[in-house]
Coordinates of C-alpha atoms in Angstrom, one line a residue:
Chain A
M1 CA 1.1 -23.9 -7.3
S2 CA 3.8 -23.5 -4.7
D3 CA 4.9 -21.2 -1.9
L4 CA 7.7 -19.2 -3.5
I5 CA 7.6 -16.2 -1.2
S6 CA 8.5 -18.0 2.0
E7 CA 11.6 -19.2 0.2
Y8 CA 12.4 -15.6 -1.0
L9 CA 12.1 -14.2 2.4
M10 CA 14.9 -16.4 3.6
I11 CA 18.3 -14.6 4.1
K12 CA 20.2 -16.8 1.7
V13 CA 21.3 -16.6 -1.9
K14 CA 19.0 -18.2 -4.3
D15 CA 18.6 -18.9 -8.0
D16 CA 15.6 -21.2 -8.4
I17 CA 13.1 -19.2 -10.3
H18 CA 13.7 -19.5 -14.1
T19 CA 10.3 -19.1 -15.8
A20 CA 8.2 -16.0 -16.3
P21 CA 5.1 -17.6 -14.7
D22 CA 7.0 -18.3 -11.6
W23 CA 8.4 -14.8 -11.4
E24 CA 4.8 -13.6 -11.8
L25 CA 3.6 -16.0 -9.1
L26 CA 6.3 -14.6 -6.8
L27 CA 5.3 -11.1 -7.5
R28 CA 1.6 -11.7 -6.8
Q29 CA 2.6 -13.6 -3.5
A30 CA 4.9 -10.9 -2.5
R31 CA 2.3 -8.2 -3.0
S32 CA -0.3 -10.1 -1.2
V33 CA 1.9 -10.8 1.8
G34 CA 3.0 -7.1 1.8
V35 CA 6.7 -7.7 1.4
L36 CA 7.5 -6.6 -2.2
S37 CA 9.5 -3.5 -1.1
R38 CA 11.3 -5.7 1.5
L39 CA 12.4 -7.9 -1.5
T40 CA 13.7 -4.8 -3.2
F41 CA 16.2 -4.6 -0.2
F42 CA 17.0 -8.3 -0.4
W43 CA 17.8 -7.7 -4.0
K44 CA 19.7 -4.4 -4.0
E45 CA 21.4 -4.5 -0.6
Y46 CA 21.9 -8.1 0.2
R47 CA 22.2 -9.4 -3.4
L48 CA 20.2 -12.5 -2.4
F49 CA 18.7 -12.9 -5.9
N50 CA 18.8 -11.6 -9.4
P51 CA 15.4 -10.5 -10.8
P52 CA 14.8 -10.3 -14.5
Q53 CA 14.1 -6.8 -15.9
H54 CA 10.3 -7.0 -15.8
F55 CA 10.4 -8.1 -12.2
A56 CA 12.9 -5.4 -11.2
Y57 CA 10.6 -2.7 -12.5
H58 CA 8.0 -3.8 -9.9
L59 CA 10.6 -3.9 -7.1
D60 CA 11.8 -0.4 -8.0
S61 CA 8.3 0.8 -8.1
A62 CA 7.5 -0.7 -4.6
E63 CA 10.6 1.0 -3.3
T64 CA 9.5 4.3 -4.6
Y65 CA 6.2 3.8 -3.0
W66 CA 7.8 2.8 0.3
L67 CA 10.0 5.9 0.3
S68 CA 6.9 8.1 -0.2
Q69 CA 5.3 6.5 2.7
K70 CA 8.4 7.0 4.8
R71 CA 8.3 10.7 3.9
I72 CA 4.8 11.0 5.1
V73 CA 5.5 9.1 8.3
N74 CA 8.6 11.1 9.1
W75 CA 6.6 14.2 8.8
E76 CA 3.9 12.9 11.1
L77 CA 6.5 11.7 13.5
Y78 CA 8.1 15.2 13.5
N79 CA 4.7 16.8 14.3
L80 CA 4.0 14.3 17.0
S81 CA 7.4 14.8 18.6
Q82 CA 6.7 18.6 18.8
V83 CA 3.4 17.8 20.8
F84 CA 5.1 15.3 23.0
K85 CA 7.9 17.8 23.8
L86 CA 5.4 20.3 25.0
L87 CA 3.8 17.6 27.2
N88 CA 7.2 16.4 28.3
I89 CA 6.2 12.9 27.6
R90 CA 8.5 10.5 25.7
L91 CA 7.3 9.6 22.2
I92 CA 7.6 5.8 22.2
L93 CA 7.1 4.2 18.8
L94 CA 5.9 0.6 18.2
K95 CA 6.1 -1.9 15.5
G96 CA 6.8 -0.9 11.9
T97 CA 7.0 2.7 12.9
A98 CA 9.7 1.8 15.4
Y99 CA 11.7 -0.4 13.1
S100 CA 11.7 2.4 10.5
A101 CA 12.6 5.3 12.8
S102 CA 15.4 3.4 14.5
G103 CA 17.0 2.4 11.2
L104 CA 16.7 -1.3 11.9
N105 CA 16.9 -3.9 9.0
A106 CA 13.3 -4.8 9.8
G107 CA 12.4 -1.3 8.8
L108 CA 13.8 -1.6 5.3
G109 CA 11.0 -1.8 2.8
R110 CA 8.5 -2.4 5.6
V111 CA 5.1 -0.7 4.8
F112 CA 2.5 -0.1 7.3
S113 CA -0.7 1.8 7.4
D114 CA -0.8 3.2 11.0
I115 CA 1.5 4.9 13.2
D116 CA 1.7 3.0 16.7
I117 CA 2.8 4.6 19.8
L118 CA 3.0 3.7 23.5
V119 CA 1.9 6.0 26.3
P120 CA 1.7 5.5 30.1
K121 CA -1.8 4.6 30.9
H122 CA -2.3 7.5 33.4
Q123 CA -1.2 10.0 30.8
L124 CA -3.6 8.8 28.1
K125 CA -6.1 11.4 28.6
E126 CA -3.6 14.2 28.6
V127 CA -2.1 13.0 25.4
K128 CA -5.5 12.5 23.8
D129 CA -6.6 16.0 24.7
A130 CA -3.4 17.6 23.5
L131 CA -3.5 15.8 20.2
K132 CA -7.0 17.1 19.5
W133 CA -5.5 20.6 19.4
H134 CA -3.2 19.4 16.7
G135 CA -5.9 17.8 14.5
W136 CA -6.0 14.2 15.8
F137 CA -9.6 13.1 16.3
P138 CA -11.1 9.6 17.1
E139 CA -12.8 7.9 14.2
P140 CA -16.5 7.9 14.6
M141 CA -17.6 5.0 16.7
D142 CA -20.8 4.0 18.6
D143 CA -20.8 4.3 22.4
Y144 CA -20.6 0.6 22.9
D145 CA -17.5 0.2 20.8
Q146 CA -15.9 3.2 22.5
R147 CA -16.6 1.7 26.0
Y148 CA -15.4 -1.6 24.9
Y149 CA -12.1 -0.2 23.8
E150 CA -11.6 1.8 26.9
R151 CA -12.5 -0.9 29.3
W152 CA -10.9 -3.9 27.7
M153 CA -8.4 -3.1 25.2
H154 CA -4.8 -2.0 25.3
E155 CA -5.3 0.9 23.0
L156 CA -7.5 3.9 22.4
P157 CA -9.8 4.0 19.4
P158 CA -7.7 4.9 16.5
L159 CA -7.2 8.6 15.9
R160 CA -7.2 10.2 12.4
H161 CA -5.7 13.5 11.5
I162 CA -8.5 15.8 10.1
K163 CA -6.3 17.3 7.4
R164 CA -3.8 14.8 6.5
G165 CA -5.9 11.6 7.0
T166 CA -3.1 9.7 8.6
S167 CA -4.0 7.2 11.3
L168 CA -2.6 6.9 14.8
D169 CA -3.0 4.1 17.3
I170 CA -2.2 5.0 20.9
H171 CA -1.4 1.9 23.1
H172 CA -0.9 1.7 26.8
N173 CA 0.2 -1.9 26.7
I174 CA 1.1 -4.4 24.0
L175 CA -1.8 -6.9 24.9
P176 CA -5.3 -6.4 26.0
Q177 CA -6.0 -5.9 29.7
T178 CA -8.2 -9.0 29.6
C179 CA -5.5 -11.2 28.1
I180 CA -4.2 -14.3 30.1
L181 CA -0.8 -12.8 29.4
Y182 CA -0.8 -9.2 30.5
P183 CA 2.6 -7.7 30.8
D184 CA 3.5 -4.9 33.2
A185 CA 3.6 -1.8 30.9
D186 CA 5.8 0.0 33.4
L187 CA 8.6 -2.5 32.7
L188 CA 8.3 -1.8 29.0
L189 CA 8.2 2.0 29.5
K190 CA 11.2 1.9 31.9
A191 CA 13.3 -0.1 29.5
A192 CA 12.5 2.1 26.4
V193 CA 15.6 3.4 24.7
N194 CA 16.2 6.6 22.8
V195 CA 16.9 6.5 19.1
A196 CA 20.2 8.3 18.7
D197 CA 20.0 12.0 17.6
T198 CA 16.2 12.0 17.6
D199 CA 13.3 12.8 19.9
F200 CA 12.0 9.2 19.4
W201 CA 12.0 6.3 21.8
V202 CA 11.6 2.6 21.0
L203 CA 11.2 -0.5 23.1
S204 CA 14.4 -2.2 24.1
P205 CA 15.5 -4.9 21.6
E206 CA 14.2 -7.8 23.8
D207 CA 10.8 -6.1 24.3
M208 CA 10.6 -5.3 20.6
V209 CA 10.9 -8.9 19.7
L210 CA 8.4 -10.0 22.4
H211 CA 5.9 -7.4 21.3
S212 CA 6.1 -8.6 17.7
A213 CA 5.9 -12.3 18.9
S214 CA 2.8 -11.5 21.1
H215 CA 1.1 -9.8 18.3
L216 CA 1.7 -12.5 15.9
F217 CA 1.1 -15.5 18.1
L218 CA -1.8 -14.1 20.3
G219 CA -3.3 -11.7 17.8
G220 CA -5.3 -14.4 15.9
E221 CA -5.0 -12.7 12.5
F222 CA -2.7 -14.0 9.9
E223 CA -3.2 -11.6 6.9
N224 CA 0.2 -10.1 7.6
G225 CA 1.4 -13.2 9.4
L226 CA 4.4 -14.1 7.2
R227 CA 5.5 -10.5 7.0
D228 CA 5.4 -10.3 10.7
L229 CA 7.4 -13.5 11.0
S230 CA 10.0 -12.0 8.6
D231 CA 10.1 -8.9 10.9
I232 CA 10.9 -11.2 13.8
D233 CA 13.5 -13.0 11.7
L234 CA 15.3 -9.8 10.8
L235 CA 15.1 -8.4 14.4
L236 CA 16.6 -11.7 15.9
R237 CA 19.4 -11.7 13.3
E238 CA 20.3 -8.1 13.8
F239 CA 20.0 -8.0 17.7
S240 CA 21.8 -11.3 18.3
G241 CA 24.6 -10.2 15.9
K242 CA 25.2 -7.0 18.0
D243 CA 24.9 -8.4 21.5
L244 CA 26.4 -11.8 22.4
S245 CA 24.1 -12.2 25.5
F246 CA 20.9 -11.3 23.5
W247 CA 19.5 -14.8 23.5
Q248 CA 19.9 -15.1 27.3
N249 CA 18.5 -11.6 27.9
L250 CA 15.6 -12.4 25.7
H251 CA 14.8 -15.4 27.7
Y252 CA 15.0 -13.7 31.0
R253 CA 13.0 -10.8 29.7
A254 CA 10.2 -13.1 28.4
E255 CA 10.1 -14.8 31.8
M256 CA 9.9 -11.4 33.6
L257 CA 7.1 -10.1 31.4
G258 CA 5.3 -13.4 31.3
L259 CA 5.6 -13.7 27.5
G260 CA 7.4 -17.0 27.4
K261 CA 4.8 -18.7 25.3
P262 CA 4.9 -16.3 22.3
L263 CA 8.7 -16.3 22.6
F264 CA 8.7 -20.0 22.3
Y265 CA 6.5 -20.0 19.2
S266 CA 8.4 -17.1 17.5
L267 CA 11.8 -18.9 17.9
R268 CA 10.4 -22.2 16.8
Y269 CA 8.5 -21.0 13.7
A270 CA 11.0 -18.3 12.6
N271 CA 13.5 -21.1 12.6
K272 CA 11.3 -23.6 10.9
I273 CA 9.8 -21.3 8.2
L274 CA 12.4 -18.8 7.5
G275 CA 15.6 -20.6 8.7
T276 CA 16.3 -18.0 11.4
P277 CA 19.7 -19.0 13.0
V278 CA 18.4 -19.4 16.6
P279 CA 21.0 -21.4 18.7
D280 CA 19.7 -24.8 19.9
S281 CA 20.3 -23.7 23.4
A282 CA 17.9 -20.8 23.1
I283 CA 15.2 -23.0 21.6
Q284 CA 15.7 -25.6 24.2
A285 CA 15.5 -23.0 27.0
S286 CA 12.3 -21.5 25.6
S287 CA 10.7 -24.9 25.4
I288 CA 10.0 -24.7 29.2
F289 CA 7.4 -22.1 28.2
A290 CA 5.7 -24.4 25.8
G291 CA 3.4 -26.3 27.9
C292 CA 3.4 -30.1 27.5
G293 CA 2.6 -32.3 24.6
K294 CA 0.7 -30.0 22.4
N295 CA 3.5 -29.1 20.0
R296 CA 2.5 -31.3 17.2
V297 CA -1.0 -29.8 17.2
M298 CA 0.3 -26.3 17.4
D299 CA 3.0 -27.0 14.7
Y300 CA 0.2 -28.1 12.4
L301 CA -1.9 -25.1 13.1
F302 CA 0.8 -22.5 12.9
L303 CA 2.6 -23.9 9.9
Q304 CA -0.7 -23.8 8.1
A305 CA -1.7 -20.4 9.3
L306 CA 1.6 -18.8 8.5
K307 CA 1.5 -19.8 4.9
P308 CA 1.5 -16.9 2.5
Y309 CA -1.8 -15.1 2.5
H310 CA -2.5 -15.8 -1.1
S311 CA -4.9 -18.0 -3.1
S312 CA -2.0 -20.0 -4.4
C313 CA -0.9 -21.1 -0.9
T314 CA -4.2 -21.6 0.8
N315 CA -6.8 -24.4 1.0
T316 CA -9.6 -25.4 3.3
L317 CA -7.2 -26.6 5.9
T318 CA -5.3 -23.3 6.0
G319 CA -8.7 -21.6 6.5
F320 CA -9.6 -24.1 9.2
A321 CA -6.3 -23.7 11.0
R322 CA -6.6 -19.8 10.9
W323 CA -10.2 -20.0 12.2
L324 CA -9.1 -22.3 15.1
L325 CA -6.2 -19.9 16.0
F326 CA -8.6 -17.0 15.7
L327 CA -10.9 -18.7 18.3
R328 CA -7.8 -19.6 20.4
S329 CA -6.6 -15.9 20.4
H330 CA -10.1 -14.8 21.6
W331 CA -10.1 -17.4 24.2
L332 CA -6.7 -16.3 25.4
K333 CA -7.3 -12.6 25.2
M334 CA -10.8 -12.6 26.8
P335 CA -12.6 -14.4 29.6
L336 CA -15.9 -16.0 28.3
H337 CA -18.2 -13.7 30.4
I338 CA -16.8 -10.8 28.4
L339 CA -16.3 -12.5 25.1
V340 CA -19.6 -14.2 24.6
P341 CA -21.9 -11.2 25.0
H342 CA -19.5 -9.2 22.8
L343 CA -19.5 -11.7 20.0
A344 CA -23.3 -12.1 20.4
R345 CA -23.7 -8.3 20.0
K346 CA -21.5 -8.3 16.9
A347 CA -23.3 -11.3 15.3
W348 CA -26.6 -9.7 16.0
L349 CA -25.6 -6.4 14.5
R350 CA -24.2 -8.1 11.4
L351 CA -27.4 -10.1 11.0
A352 CA -29.5 -7.0 11.4
D353 CA -27.3 -5.3 8.9
N354 CA -27.7 -8.0 6.3
T355 CA -31.4 -8.2 6.8
K356 CA -31.7 -4.5 6.1
K357 CA -29.7 -4.9 2.8
T358 CA -31.8 -7.7 1.4
Chain B
M1 CA -10.7 -6.5 -2.4
P2 CA -10.1 -3.1 -3.9
F3 CA -13.3 -3.1 -6.0
K4 CA -16.9 -4.0 -5.3
P5 CA -18.3 -6.9 -7.3
L6 CA -20.4 -5.6 -10.3
P7 CA -22.8 -7.1 -12.8
Y8 CA -21.4 -9.4 -15.4
A9 CA -22.3 -7.1 -18.2
Q10 CA -19.9 -4.5 -16.9
A11 CA -17.0 -6.9 -17.0
F12 CA -15.2 -5.5 -20.0
P13 CA -15.2 -1.8 -19.1
F14 CA -14.4 -2.9 -15.5
F15 CA -11.5 -4.9 -16.7
E16 CA -10.1 -2.0 -18.6
W17 CA -10.6 0.2 -15.6
G18 CA -8.9 -2.3 -13.4
L19 CA -5.9 -2.4 -15.7
N20 CA -5.6 1.3 -15.4
W21 CA -5.8 1.1 -11.7
C22 CA -3.0 -1.4 -11.6
I23 CA -0.8 0.8 -13.9
S24 CA -1.4 4.0 -11.9
G25 CA -0.9 2.2 -8.6
Y26 CA 2.1 0.1 -9.4
S27 CA 4.1 1.6 -12.1
H28 CA 6.1 4.3 -10.4
R29 CA 8.9 4.3 -12.9
F30 CA 6.6 6.6 -14.8
L31 CA 5.2 9.9 -13.9
I32 CA 1.6 9.2 -14.7
V33 CA -0.8 12.0 -15.7
H34 CA -4.6 11.5 -16.3
A35 CA -4.5 12.5 -20.0
A36 CA -5.1 11.0 -23.5
V37 CA -2.0 11.2 -25.6
V38 CA -1.4 10.7 -29.4
E39 CA 1.6 10.9 -31.6
K40 CA 2.6 12.3 -35.0
Y41 CA 6.2 12.6 -36.4
G42 CA 7.5 10.9 -33.2
K43 CA 6.1 13.7 -31.1
A44 CA 3.4 13.4 -28.5
L45 CA 0.4 15.6 -28.1
I46 CA -0.9 15.3 -24.5
L47 CA -4.7 16.0 -23.9
P48 CA -5.3 16.3 -20.1
G49 CA -8.8 16.9 -19.0
A50 CA -11.4 16.5 -16.3
P51 CA -14.1 14.0 -17.0
G52 CA -16.6 15.6 -19.4
S53 CA -14.0 17.9 -21.0
G54 CA -14.1 15.7 -24.2
K55 CA -10.5 14.4 -24.1
S56 CA -11.5 10.8 -25.0
T57 CA -13.8 11.9 -27.7
L58 CA -11.1 14.2 -29.2
C59 CA -8.6 11.3 -28.8
A60 CA -10.9 8.9 -30.6
A61 CA -11.3 11.3 -33.5
L62 CA -7.6 12.1 -33.8
I63 CA -6.6 8.5 -34.1
N64 CA -9.1 8.2 -36.9
N65 CA -7.4 11.1 -38.5
G66 CA -3.8 9.8 -38.9
W67 CA -2.6 10.3 -35.3
R68 CA -1.2 7.2 -33.4
L69 CA -2.8 6.3 -30.2
L70 CA -0.5 6.1 -27.2
S71 CA -3.3 6.1 -24.7
D72 CA -6.7 7.5 -24.1
E73 CA -6.3 7.7 -20.3
L74 CA -2.8 7.4 -19.0
T75 CA 0.2 9.5 -20.1
L76 CA 3.2 7.6 -18.9
V77 CA 6.4 9.7 -18.8
D78 CA 9.4 7.6 -18.3
R79 CA 11.4 9.1 -15.4
A80 CA 14.7 8.0 -17.0
T81 CA 14.2 9.3 -20.5
G82 CA 11.4 11.9 -20.3
H83 CA 9.7 10.1 -23.2
V84 CA 6.1 9.1 -23.3
V85 CA 5.6 5.3 -23.2
P86 CA 2.5 4.0 -25.1
V87 CA -0.3 1.8 -23.6
P88 CA -2.5 1.5 -26.7
R89 CA -5.7 -0.2 -25.3
P90 CA -9.4 0.2 -26.2
V91 CA -10.6 3.8 -26.1
S92 CA -13.3 4.3 -23.5
L93 CA -16.2 6.5 -24.8
K94 CA -18.9 7.7 -22.5
N95 CA -22.5 8.9 -22.8
E96 CA -23.1 11.4 -25.6
S97 CA -19.7 10.9 -27.2
I98 CA -20.5 7.2 -28.1
S99 CA -22.9 8.1 -30.8
V100 CA -20.9 11.1 -32.0
I101 CA -17.8 8.9 -32.7
A102 CA -19.9 5.9 -33.9
D103 CA -21.7 8.1 -36.4
T104 CA -18.5 9.9 -37.6
F105 CA -16.3 6.8 -37.9
P106 CA -18.8 3.9 -38.8
T107 CA -15.9 1.6 -39.9
C108 CA -14.4 1.4 -36.4
Q109 CA -15.2 -1.6 -34.1
F110 CA -17.1 -0.9 -30.9
S111 CA -18.0 -3.1 -28.0
P112 CA -21.6 -3.3 -26.9
I113 CA -22.7 -0.3 -24.9
V114 CA -22.8 -0.9 -21.2
H115 CA -25.3 1.2 -19.2
D116 CA -25.4 2.3 -15.6
T117 CA -21.7 2.0 -14.8
L118 CA -20.3 4.4 -12.2
K119 CA -19.4 6.7 -15.2
G120 CA -22.8 6.3 -17.0
S121 CA -22.9 4.4 -20.3
V122 CA -19.6 3.2 -21.6
C123 CA -18.5 1.8 -25.0
L124 CA -15.0 0.7 -25.9
M125 CA -13.6 1.4 -29.3
K126 CA -10.9 -1.0 -30.7
P127 CA -7.6 0.7 -31.0
P128 CA -6.0 1.0 -34.5
A129 CA -3.9 -2.0 -35.4
D130 CA -1.0 0.2 -36.3
S131 CA -1.0 1.8 -32.8
V132 CA -0.9 -1.6 -31.2
E133 CA 1.9 -2.7 -33.4
K134 CA 3.9 0.2 -32.6
A135 CA 3.3 -0.1 -28.8
G136 CA 7.1 -0.3 -28.2
Q137 CA 7.9 3.0 -29.9
T138 CA 8.1 5.9 -27.4
A139 CA 7.5 9.6 -28.3
I140 CA 8.9 12.9 -27.3
P141 CA 6.3 15.1 -25.5
C142 CA 5.9 18.4 -27.4
L143 CA 2.4 19.7 -26.9
V144 CA 0.0 19.9 -24.1
V145 CA -3.5 20.9 -25.0
F146 CA -6.2 21.2 -22.4
P147 CA -9.4 20.7 -24.5
K148 CA -12.8 21.9 -23.7
Y149 CA -15.8 21.0 -25.7
Q150 CA -18.3 23.9 -26.1
A151 CA -21.3 23.5 -28.5
E152 CA -21.6 26.4 -31.0
S153 CA -18.5 28.1 -29.8
S154 CA -15.8 29.4 -32.2
L155 CA -12.4 27.7 -32.1
S156 CA -10.2 29.3 -29.5
L157 CA -6.5 28.7 -28.6
T158 CA -4.9 30.4 -25.6
A159 CA -1.2 29.8 -24.5
V160 CA -0.9 28.5 -21.0
P161 CA 2.3 29.7 -19.1
R162 CA 4.6 26.8 -18.2
A163 CA 4.4 27.2 -14.5
E164 CA 0.5 27.0 -14.7
A165 CA 0.8 24.0 -17.0
F166 CA 3.0 22.3 -14.4
M167 CA 0.5 22.9 -11.6
R168 CA -2.4 21.7 -13.7
L169 CA -0.5 18.6 -14.8
A170 CA 0.6 17.8 -11.3
D171 CA -3.0 18.1 -10.1
L172 CA -4.0 15.6 -12.7
S173 CA -1.1 13.2 -11.9
F174 CA -1.9 9.9 -10.2
N175 CA 1.5 9.6 -8.6
Y176 CA 3.2 13.0 -8.6
S177 CA 3.3 13.1 -4.8
V178 CA 4.5 9.4 -4.6
L179 CA 7.6 10.3 -6.7
G180 CA 8.6 13.2 -4.4
A181 CA 11.5 15.2 -5.7
Q182 CA 11.8 12.8 -8.7
G183 CA 8.2 13.7 -9.6
F184 CA 9.1 17.4 -9.6
E185 CA 12.1 16.9 -11.8
T186 CA 10.2 14.8 -14.3
M187 CA 7.4 17.2 -14.5
T188 CA 9.8 20.1 -14.9
G189 CA 11.4 18.3 -17.9
L190 CA 7.9 17.6 -19.3
V191 CA 6.7 21.3 -19.3
K192 CA 10.1 22.5 -20.5
S193 CA 9.8 20.3 -23.6
C194 CA 6.3 21.2 -24.3
E195 CA 4.1 24.2 -25.4
A196 CA 0.8 24.2 -23.6
Y197 CA -2.5 25.6 -24.7
D198 CA -6.2 26.0 -23.6
F199 CA -8.3 24.8 -26.5
I200 CA -12.1 25.4 -26.9
Y201 CA -13.7 23.6 -29.8
D202 CA -17.2 22.9 -31.0
G203 CA -16.7 19.3 -32.2
D204 CA -15.1 20.0 -35.6
F205 CA -12.5 17.2 -35.5
N206 CA -10.8 18.0 -38.8
Q207 CA -10.2 21.6 -37.9
A208 CA -8.8 20.5 -34.5
S209 CA -6.5 17.9 -36.1
D210 CA -5.2 20.4 -38.7
L211 CA -4.5 23.0 -35.9
F212 CA -2.5 20.5 -33.8
V213 CA -0.4 19.4 -36.9
Q214 CA 0.4 23.2 -37.4
L215 CA 1.3 23.6 -33.8
L216 CA 3.6 20.6 -33.9
D217 CA 5.3 22.0 -37.0
D218 CA 5.8 25.3 -35.1
V219 CA 7.3 23.5 -32.2
Q220 CA 9.6 21.6 -34.5
Q221 CA 10.8 24.8 -36.3
R222 CA 11.5 26.6 -33.0
V223 CA 13.6 23.6 -31.9
A224 CA 15.4 23.5 -35.2

């Protein structure tokens, strides 16, 4: 079995799948990684490959589904924008929602389950209260979890619309407050840019990349890892093509926000795995953020962890690498005196729950 | 993991159910309606119905009465052509209808009965070989009949206005809303090409089959 999907996420023309079982394997991997509708665009818009009819049906179907999701999201965004207009607060979109609303290539065929927005911390309560009047309520959660979110996290407990069932994540920063790397949210908010002819705002190009990089390389979860790396690949290609000083600005911005490390990793692995055309100078420059001597270990771990999340591409080592990176992310995101009691509580609850079931 | 693991004995019905789930979740080139569908003279008779309405039972009886099985569960309307595309697979019989069909058509082949599934007892009937062979032949939708089994009732047939048939079918569709405006157009095409009826019957399959043949003839004559 082989990793076909990583190859097919590269922006280059290819013609190396010739058998029905291989097309089927690519389909299964693409579905599992969450990029089937992205492949539709690589086929239809970029002409990167030529699928046989039975594969094309699935690509068309995935596109139809993506379009329906876009309709739903656009409707939610319109409703949110009305609320934010009343509050006189900018509606700043994050992640997939932002790529989609600002018409970036990374938004083409990008599916997502939640709407993510960024709100100044001091206005969180105001926003939360106003949204309640428009049908957005927090998911049921016990007091502990609620306090945990409020005290340590960079987002509110997810809200769900009581009628439409859509889910909304309100962030006040892009990393948890307890993280070793905790950027100044004011800098992000100040640099946000308006999406032309809309009431939506998104992070500046540099911040958008750094957010995606932080999420992927500090988040500790790799279910959508390859898709997120493909996001970064598309963002880097598009922004660097529009702005000659993008690589330099990206470097300075990472320095300013203290997000050099995720930047280093994202440039390194986007280039290694998806062939993102990052200039040598940019990779060289970012390597000052790397810390010394650990690259071979991190290379091994991330190259394993970023394999497609599909049974055909994973083995014990992949699982072990993901587990180590999961521990690492908790280590980075939380000091031990908060982490240990939290994990102990979670483990206890799970144990109690299992005992109840048996 | 979209499904919870289940006992081994439920594997076969669960596999069938899983296949249906895959089709309705991933095949948006079709407008997909939760309905049995059978064919005669190249014309499709669509039998939508809530669980318990007897659509699968009626479908099983009709395919033993000279009708071709297109599907007992999923009516796939090709968005490009408006035709019904067959998925002839085992017919899923539930609870009381298992013995009714097994007694009436003893020469058919049935799977062991699986008890205690989410839908009660389930038994799968082998689809007719002829239907499987002709899986590539599409059919033109002509009749929509909403069946309702009612013991000791007299046969009744009531025309359903097109607009109402549209709304009922949209309600029973798995992906009407996913298709957006395309779904509306395909559904409009479907109800325009069909006559729709409410049908109450007491389990007399021959009578039902004869009536449907007659209705198809009428549709044909009206078109001609």
